[in-house]
Amino acid sequence: MKPASPYGALLDANPARRSEVAVLGASTHYWEYGPADADTVLVLVHGFRGDHHGLEAVCAHIRGIRIISPDLPAFGSSEPLEGYVHDIDGYARWLEAFVEQLGLSGRAYILGHSFGSIVVSAALARGLNTPKLILVNPIAAPALAGPNGMLSRITLWFYQAARALPLAIGSSMLSNWLVVRVMSLAMVKTKDPELRRWVHQQHHAHFSSYADRDSLLEAFEASIGSDVSMYAEQITVPTLLIGARNDPISPVPAQERVHTLFADSQLAIFDDVGHLIHYERPREAAELIVRFLGAGTVAEPRS
């Protein structure tokens, strides 16, 4: 039986509106939450192999802000980029063009989670104009040089092998139930059995919604070859970093170091959670976000 979302009632009270727009020659699908005429607009960029569903629990808690949550190119419902590699530069160019296409340049606040934290940081370093930046579970150090460097290399070899094999075999490897479950078990930290089941279900439902093996490998190589520290010193806008003490991808010392590289940043570190703040602690994240933006409210829990 499919586990019910613990945030379903809140999301039902704040339903999404789906749209699409052509960006750099390809269709980007995006979802909007909150009032369409709100003065405050927040654009979200999700993590690697996910889609907009990953940040829905955060959206469910926020009221009074127009939130725009696209699927990254080649993930979810969005088409792959046309004429661009799916690397950090390609995704940064896409984000600039997406914000511009919606007429929000210089007005929209930007939030990136995990891989999205690298994308949005690179976009700002390239010149994307935003009043404030929010990074949730920021990738604060290179994956290949960190404590999980060997695991990152093994995963890279796995992706490379899956691309080299015949399509049916390679695709089956990448979307294999056991592979997805192992990843999910490594990330989830909550002891709540219902929440754990729901997080695993979310990963199984949305972790394999990618366009093709080539774009997936390009994005994975980008995710392990770049990090926020490469761009932080070029970012001058006020920045909120929301990290976690048990994050297996970004250790606390790396989070604290990247915090010092920004010209103007705040660092909040949650205890008893890892790389899934957006699933396990969305209400607390929403509270930090609305306080930092000085706009919106956090909805009361609904049964």
mmCIF file of N, CA, C and O in Angstrom, residues 139-205:
data_model
loop_
_atom_site.group_PDB
_atom_site.id
_atom_site.type_symbol
_atom_site.label_atom_id
_atom_site.label_comp_id
_atom_site.label_asym_id
_atom_site.label_seq_id
_atom_site.Cartn_x
_atom_site.Cartn_y
_atom_site.Cartn_z
ATOM 1 N N ILE A 139 26.083 21.673 -1.361
ATOM 2 C CA ILE A 139 27.261 20.844 -1.609
ATOM 3 C C ILE A 139 28.472 21.725 -1.361
ATOM 4 O O ILE A 139 28.845 22.553 -2.194
ATOM 5 N N ALA A 140 29.083 21.550 -0.204
ATOM 6 C CA ALA A 140 30.070 22.511 0.275
ATOM 7 C C ALA A 140 31.513 22.157 -0.070
ATOM 8 O O ALA A 140 32.414 22.964 0.138
ATOM 9 N N ALA A 141 31.732 20.953 -0.585
ATOM 10 C CA ALA A 141 33.088 20.515 -0.917
ATOM 11 C C ALA A 141 33.017 19.514 -2.055
ATOM 12 O O ALA A 141 31.981 18.883 -2.268
ATOM 13 N N PRO A 142 34.124 19.347 -2.814
ATOM 14 C CA PRO A 142 34.111 18.394 -3.936
ATOM 15 C C PRO A 142 33.853 16.974 -3.462
ATOM 16 O O PRO A 142 34.492 16.498 -2.524
ATOM 17 N N ALA A 143 32.927 16.296 -4.100
ATOM 18 C CA ALA A 143 32.575 14.931 -3.687
ATOM 19 C C ALA A 143 33.752 13.975 -3.825
ATOM 20 O O ALA A 143 33.950 13.089 -2.993
ATOM 21 N N LEU A 144 34.558 14.146 -4.856
ATOM 22 C CA LEU A 144 35.662 13.225 -5.097
ATOM 23 C C LEU A 144 36.801 13.401 -4.093
ATOM 24 O O LEU A 144 37.614 12.499 -3.906
ATOM 25 N N ALA A 145 36.851 14.575 -3.446
ATOM 26 C CA ALA A 145 37.925 14.827 -2.487
ATOM 27 C C ALA A 145 37.472 14.692 -1.047
ATOM 28 O O ALA A 145 38.279 14.776 -0.131
ATOM 29 N N GLY A 146 36.185 14.479 -0.825
ATOM 30 C CA GLY A 146 35.638 14.419 0.516
ATOM 31 C C GLY A 146 35.734 13.037 1.123
ATOM 32 O O GLY A 146 36.339 12.112 0.555
ATOM 33 N N PRO A 147 35.108 12.850 2.292
ATOM 34 C CA PRO A 147 35.173 11.565 2.996
ATOM 35 C C PRO A 147 34.499 10.433 2.235
ATOM 36 O O PRO A 147 34.773 9.262 2.491
ATOM 37 N N ASN A 148 33.613 10.775 1.300
ATOM 38 C CA ASN A 148 32.944 9.761 0.498
ATOM 39 C C ASN A 148 33.500 9.712 -0.928
ATOM 40 O O ASN A 148 32.802 9.330 -1.858
ATOM 41 N N GLY A 149 34.760 10.119 -1.071
ATOM 42 C CA GLY A 149 35.371 10.183 -2.391
ATOM 43 C C GLY A 149 35.382 8.850 -3.117
ATOM 44 O O GLY A 149 35.075 8.777 -4.312
ATOM 45 N N MET A 150 35.713 7.761 -2.408
ATOM 46 C CA MET A 150 35.755 6.449 -3.048
ATOM 47 C C MET A 150 34.357 6.017 -3.474
ATOM 48 O O MET A 150 34.172 5.473 -4.569
ATOM 49 N N LEU A 151 33.357 6.277 -2.630
ATOM 50 C CA LEU A 151 31.988 5.940 -2.992
ATOM 51 C C LEU A 151 31.552 6.721 -4.225
ATOM 52 O O LEU A 151 30.877 6.173 -5.114
ATOM 53 N N SER A 152 31.956 7.985 -4.326
ATOM 54 C CA SER A 152 31.621 8.796 -5.499
ATOM 55 C C SER A 152 32.253 8.214 -6.759
ATOM 56 O O SER A 152 31.636 8.178 -7.826
ATOM 57 N N ARG A 153 33.497 7.733 -6.645
ATOM 58 C CA ARG A 153 34.173 7.126 -7.800
ATOM 59 C C ARG A 153 33.486 5.826 -8.214
ATOM 60 O O ARG A 153 33.296 5.562 -9.407
ATOM 61 N N ILE A 154 33.110 5.029 -7.230
ATOM 62 C CA ILE A 154 32.416 3.777 -7.546
ATOM 63 C C ILE A 154 31.100 4.069 -8.247
ATOM 64 O O ILE A 154 30.730 3.406 -9.226
ATOM 65 N N THR A 155 30.383 5.079 -7.750
ATOM 66 C CA THR A 155 29.114 5.455 -8.376
ATOM 67 C C THR A 155 29.336 5.958 -9.793
ATOM 68 O O THR A 155 28.547 5.639 -10.704
ATOM 69 N N LEU A 156 30.399 6.722 -10.007
ATOM 70 C CA LEU A 156 30.716 7.194 -11.351
ATOM 71 C C LEU A 156 30.983 6.024 -12.283
ATOM 72 O O LEU A 156 30.483 5.998 -13.421
ATOM 73 N N TRP A 157 31.755 5.046 -11.837
ATOM 74 C CA TRP A 157 32.026 3.863 -12.667
ATOM 75 C C TRP A 157 30.724 3.131 -12.986
ATOM 76 O O TRP A 157 30.538 2.639 -14.094
ATOM 77 N N PHE A 158 29.824 3.072 -12.013
ATOM 78 C CA PHE A 158 28.529 2.424 -12.220
ATOM 79 C C PHE A 158 27.740 3.143 -13.315
ATOM 80 O O PHE A 158 27.189 2.506 -14.230
ATOM 81 N N TYR A 159 27.695 4.482 -13.258
ATOM 82 C CA TYR A 159 26.980 5.255 -14.275
ATOM 83 C C TYR A 159 27.634 5.081 -15.647
ATOM 84 O O TYR A 159 26.945 4.951 -16.663
ATOM 85 N N GLN A 160 28.958 5.097 -15.679
ATOM 86 C CA GLN A 160 29.665 4.939 -16.954
ATOM 87 C C GLN A 160 29.394 3.565 -17.558
ATOM 88 O O GLN A 160 29.188 3.441 -18.772
ATOM 89 N N ALA A 161 29.394 2.531 -16.710
ATOM 90 C CA ALA A 161 29.111 1.188 -17.204
ATOM 91 C C ALA A 161 27.680 1.095 -17.719
ATOM 92 O O ALA A 161 27.421 0.491 -18.768
ATOM 93 N N ALA A 162 26.743 1.712 -17.012
ATOM 94 C CA ALA A 162 25.337 1.665 -17.424
ATOM 95 C C ALA A 162 25.137 2.366 -18.763
ATOM 96 O O ALA A 162 24.285 1.953 -19.557
ATOM 97 N N ARG A 163 25.916 3.395 -19.041
ATOM 98 C CA ARG A 163 25.791 4.078 -20.332
ATOM 99 C C ARG A 163 26.432 3.269 -21.450
ATOM 100 O O ARG A 163 25.962 3.287 -22.596
ATOM 101 N N ALA A 164 27.502 2.536 -21.134
ATOM 102 C CA ALA A 164 28.224 1.791 -22.166
ATOM 103 C C ALA A 164 27.501 0.506 -22.577
ATOM 104 O O ALA A 164 27.657 0.034 -23.708
ATOM 105 N N LEU A 165 26.713 -0.052 -21.689
ATOM 106 C CA LEU A 165 26.014 -1.301 -21.980
ATOM 107 C C LEU A 165 24.839 -1.067 -22.928
ATOM 108 O O LEU A 165 24.403 0.074 -23.124
ATOM 109 N N PRO A 166 24.309 -2.123 -23.537
ATOM 110 C CA PRO A 166 23.103 -1.966 -24.365
ATOM 111 C C PRO A 166 21.997 -1.261 -23.596
ATOM 112 O O PRO A 166 21.894 -1.377 -22.371
ATOM 113 N N LEU A 167 21.165 -0.525 -24.325
ATOM 114 C CA LEU A 167 20.176 0.351 -23.713
ATOM 115 C C LEU A 167 19.316 -0.359 -22.669
ATOM 116 O O LEU A 167 19.140 0.141 -21.548
ATOM 117 N N ALA A 168 18.768 -1.518 -23.016
ATOM 118 C CA ALA A 168 17.855 -2.201 -22.099
ATOM 119 C C ALA A 168 18.552 -2.570 -20.795
ATOM 120 O O ALA A 168 17.990 -2.404 -19.706
ATOM 121 N N ILE A 169 19.790 -3.057 -20.900
ATOM 122 C CA ILE A 169 20.522 -3.471 -19.702
ATOM 123 C C ILE A 169 20.937 -2.257 -18.883
ATOM 124 O O ILE A 169 20.766 -2.207 -17.663
ATOM 125 N N GLY A 170 21.493 -1.240 -19.562
ATOM 126 C CA GLY A 170 21.960 -0.051 -18.863
ATOM 127 C C GLY A 170 20.838 0.691 -18.171
ATOM 128 O O GLY A 170 20.973 1.122 -17.017
ATOM 129 N N SER A 171 19.706 0.827 -18.851
ATOM 130 C CA SER A 171 18.568 1.522 -18.246
ATOM 131 C C SER A 171 18.033 0.758 -17.041
ATOM 132 O O SER A 171 17.639 1.348 -16.027
ATOM 133 N N SER A 172 18.007 -0.568 -17.157
ATOM 134 C CA SER A 172 17.550 -1.391 -16.040
ATOM 135 C C SER A 172 18.471 -1.247 -14.836
ATOM 136 O O SER A 172 18.011 -1.201 -13.687
ATOM 137 N N MET A 173 19.776 -1.148 -15.077
ATOM 138 C CA MET A 173 20.725 -0.946 -13.979
ATOM 139 C C MET A 173 20.451 0.361 -13.246
ATOM 140 O O MET A 173 20.404 0.409 -12.012
ATOM 141 N N LEU A 174 20.258 1.436 -14.003
ATOM 142 C CA LEU A 174 20.116 2.760 -13.412
ATOM 143 C C LEU A 174 18.832 2.910 -12.603
ATOM 144 O O LEU A 174 18.796 3.631 -11.610
ATOM 145 N N SER A 175 17.780 2.245 -13.041
ATOM 146 C CA SER A 175 16.491 2.377 -12.352
ATOM 147 C C SER A 175 16.180 1.172 -11.466
ATOM 148 O O SER A 175 15.060 1.058 -10.962
ATOM 149 N N ASN A 176 17.160 0.303 -11.268
ATOM 150 C CA ASN A 176 16.951 -0.903 -10.466
ATOM 151 C C ASN A 176 16.421 -0.563 -9.066
ATOM 152 O O ASN A 176 16.922 0.345 -8.400
ATOM 153 N N TRP A 177 15.418 -1.308 -8.626
ATOM 154 C CA TRP A 177 14.784 -1.050 -7.332
ATOM 155 C C TRP A 177 15.795 -1.072 -6.195
ATOM 156 O O TRP A 177 15.766 -0.204 -5.312
ATOM 157 N N LEU A 178 16.703 -2.027 -6.222
ATOM 158 C CA LEU A 178 17.664 -2.165 -5.135
ATOM 159 C C LEU A 178 18.630 -0.983 -5.107
ATOM 160 O O LEU A 178 18.984 -0.490 -4.027
ATOM 161 N N VAL A 179 19.062 -0.520 -6.286
ATOM 162 C CA VAL A 179 19.976 0.623 -6.360
ATOM 163 C C VAL A 179 19.320 1.859 -5.736
ATOM 164 O O VAL A 179 19.934 2.582 -4.940
ATOM 165 N N VAL A 180 18.060 2.097 -6.096
ATOM 166 C CA VAL A 180 17.350 3.254 -5.552
ATOM 167 C C VAL A 180 17.158 3.112 -4.042
ATOM 168 O O VAL A 180 17.343 4.066 -3.283
ATOM 169 N N ARG A 181 16.821 1.898 -3.583
ATOM 170 C CA ARG A 181 16.597 1.696 -2.150
ATOM 171 C C ARG A 181 17.887 1.890 -1.345
ATOM 172 O O ARG A 181 17.867 2.477 -0.249
ATOM 173 N N VAL A 182 19.015 1.404 -1.854
ATOM 174 C CA VAL A 182 20.288 1.575 -1.155
ATOM 175 C C VAL A 182 20.603 3.061 -1.006
ATOM 176 O O VAL A 182 21.025 3.534 0.066
ATOM 177 N N MET A 183 20.403 3.841 -2.090
ATOM 178 C CA MET A 183 20.621 5.282 -2.021
ATOM 179 C C MET A 183 19.707 5.910 -0.975
ATOM 180 O O MET A 183 20.135 6.724 -0.148
ATOM 181 N N SER A 184 18.438 5.519 -0.984
ATOM 182 C CA SER A 184 17.477 6.098 -0.062
ATOM 183 C C SER A 184 17.831 5.755 1.387
ATOM 184 O O SER A 184 17.768 6.620 2.272
ATOM 185 N N LEU A 185 18.230 4.521 1.641
ATOM 186 C CA LEU A 185 18.609 4.110 2.984
ATOM 187 C C LEU A 185 19.837 4.875 3.477
ATOM 188 O O LEU A 185 19.952 5.190 4.666
ATOM 189 N N ALA A 186 20.746 5.188 2.567
ATOM 190 C CA ALA A 186 21.951 5.926 2.943
ATOM 191 C C ALA A 186 21.634 7.371 3.321
ATOM 192 O O ALA A 186 22.342 7.979 4.139
ATOM 193 N N MET A 187 20.570 7.915 2.757
ATOM 194 C CA MET A 187 20.241 9.323 2.966
ATOM 195 C C MET A 187 19.302 9.565 4.145
ATOM 196 O O MET A 187 19.434 10.538 4.871
ATOM 197 N N VAL A 188 18.312 8.691 4.336
ATOM 198 C CA VAL A 188 17.264 8.950 5.326
ATOM 199 C C VAL A 188 17.809 8.788 6.749
ATOM 200 O O VAL A 188 18.583 7.878 7.034
ATOM 201 N N LYS A 189 17.428 9.691 7.640
ATOM 202 C CA LYS A 189 17.900 9.663 9.026
ATOM 203 C C LYS A 189 16.767 9.591 10.034
ATOM 204 O O LYS A 189 16.994 9.215 11.185
ATOM 205 N N THR A 190 15.557 9.950 9.642
ATOM 206 C CA THR A 190 14.449 9.958 10.591
ATOM 207 C C THR A 190 14.184 8.572 11.158
ATOM 208 O O THR A 190 14.349 7.561 10.465
ATOM 209 N N LYS A 191 13.765 8.531 12.424
ATOM 210 C CA LYS A 191 13.391 7.269 13.066
ATOM 211 C C LYS A 191 11.887 7.006 12.957
ATOM 212 O O LYS A 191 11.413 5.942 13.337
ATOM 213 N N ASP A 192 11.135 7.971 12.456
ATOM 214 C CA ASP A 192 9.690 7.830 12.302
ATOM 215 C C ASP A 192 9.409 6.825 11.188
ATOM 216 O O ASP A 192 9.723 7.084 10.019
ATOM 217 N N PRO A 193 8.818 5.670 11.489
ATOM 218 C CA PRO A 193 8.641 4.631 10.466
ATOM 219 C C PRO A 193 7.740 5.065 9.308
ATOM 220 O O PRO A 193 8.004 4.704 8.158
ATOM 221 N N GLU A 194 6.696 5.839 9.605
ATOM 222 C CA GLU A 194 5.800 6.291 8.536
ATOM 223 C C GLU A 194 6.502 7.265 7.614
ATOM 224 O O GLU A 194 6.364 7.195 6.389
ATOM 225 N N LEU A 195 7.266 8.167 8.203
ATOM 226 C CA LEU A 195 8.009 9.132 7.385
ATOM 227 C C LEU A 195 9.079 8.428 6.566
ATOM 228 O O LEU A 195 9.288 8.759 5.391
ATOM 229 N N ARG A 196 9.756 7.447 7.147
ATOM 230 C CA ARG A 196 10.772 6.687 6.401
ATOM 231 C C ARG A 196 10.146 5.996 5.191
ATOM 232 O O ARG A 196 10.703 6.041 4.087
ATOM 233 N N ARG A 197 8.991 5.359 5.396
ATOM 234 C CA ARG A 197 8.326 4.673 4.276
ATOM 235 C C ARG A 197 7.955 5.655 3.175
ATOM 236 O O ARG A 197 8.103 5.355 1.986
ATOM 237 N N TRP A 198 7.479 6.828 3.579
ATOM 238 C CA TRP A 198 7.085 7.827 2.582
ATOM 239 C C TRP A 198 8.293 8.348 1.813
ATOM 240 O O TRP A 198 8.235 8.511 0.586
ATOM 241 N N VAL A 199 9.409 8.592 2.500
ATOM 242 C CA VAL A 199 10.629 9.063 1.830
ATOM 243 C C VAL A 199 11.106 8.033 0.818
ATOM 244 O O VAL A 199 11.444 8.357 -0.331
ATOM 245 N N HIS A 200 11.123 6.749 1.212
ATOM 246 C CA HIS A 200 11.530 5.692 0.281
ATOM 247 C C HIS A 200 10.587 5.657 -0.925
ATOM 248 O O HIS A 200 11.036 5.508 -2.082
ATOM 249 N N GLN A 201 9.293 5.803 -0.680
ATOM 250 C CA GLN A 201 8.327 5.797 -1.784
ATOM 251 C C GLN A 201 8.578 6.961 -2.738
ATOM 252 O O GLN A 201 8.479 6.806 -3.966
ATOM 253 N N GLN A 202 8.908 8.124 -2.197
ATOM 254 C CA GLN A 202 9.191 9.288 -3.033
ATOM 255 C C GLN A 202 10.404 9.040 -3.927
ATOM 256 O O GLN A 202 10.398 9.378 -5.113
ATOM 257 N N HIS A 203 11.425 8.439 -3.365
ATOM 258 C CA HIS A 203 12.614 8.145 -4.166
ATOM 259 C C HIS A 203 12.306 7.134 -5.275
ATOM 260 O O HIS A 203 12.747 7.294 -6.418
ATOM 261 N N HIS A 204 11.546 6.108 -4.937
ATOM 262 C CA HIS A 204 11.201 5.118 -5.960
ATOM 263 C C HIS A 204 10.296 5.718 -7.038
ATOM 264 O O HIS A 204 10.380 5.341 -8.213
ATOM 265 N N ALA A 205 9.457 6.666 -6.666
ATOM 266 C CA ALA A 205 8.525 7.257 -7.619
ATOM 267 C C ALA A 205 9.186 8.265 -8.546
ATOM 268 O O ALA A 205 8.801 8.394 -9.719
#
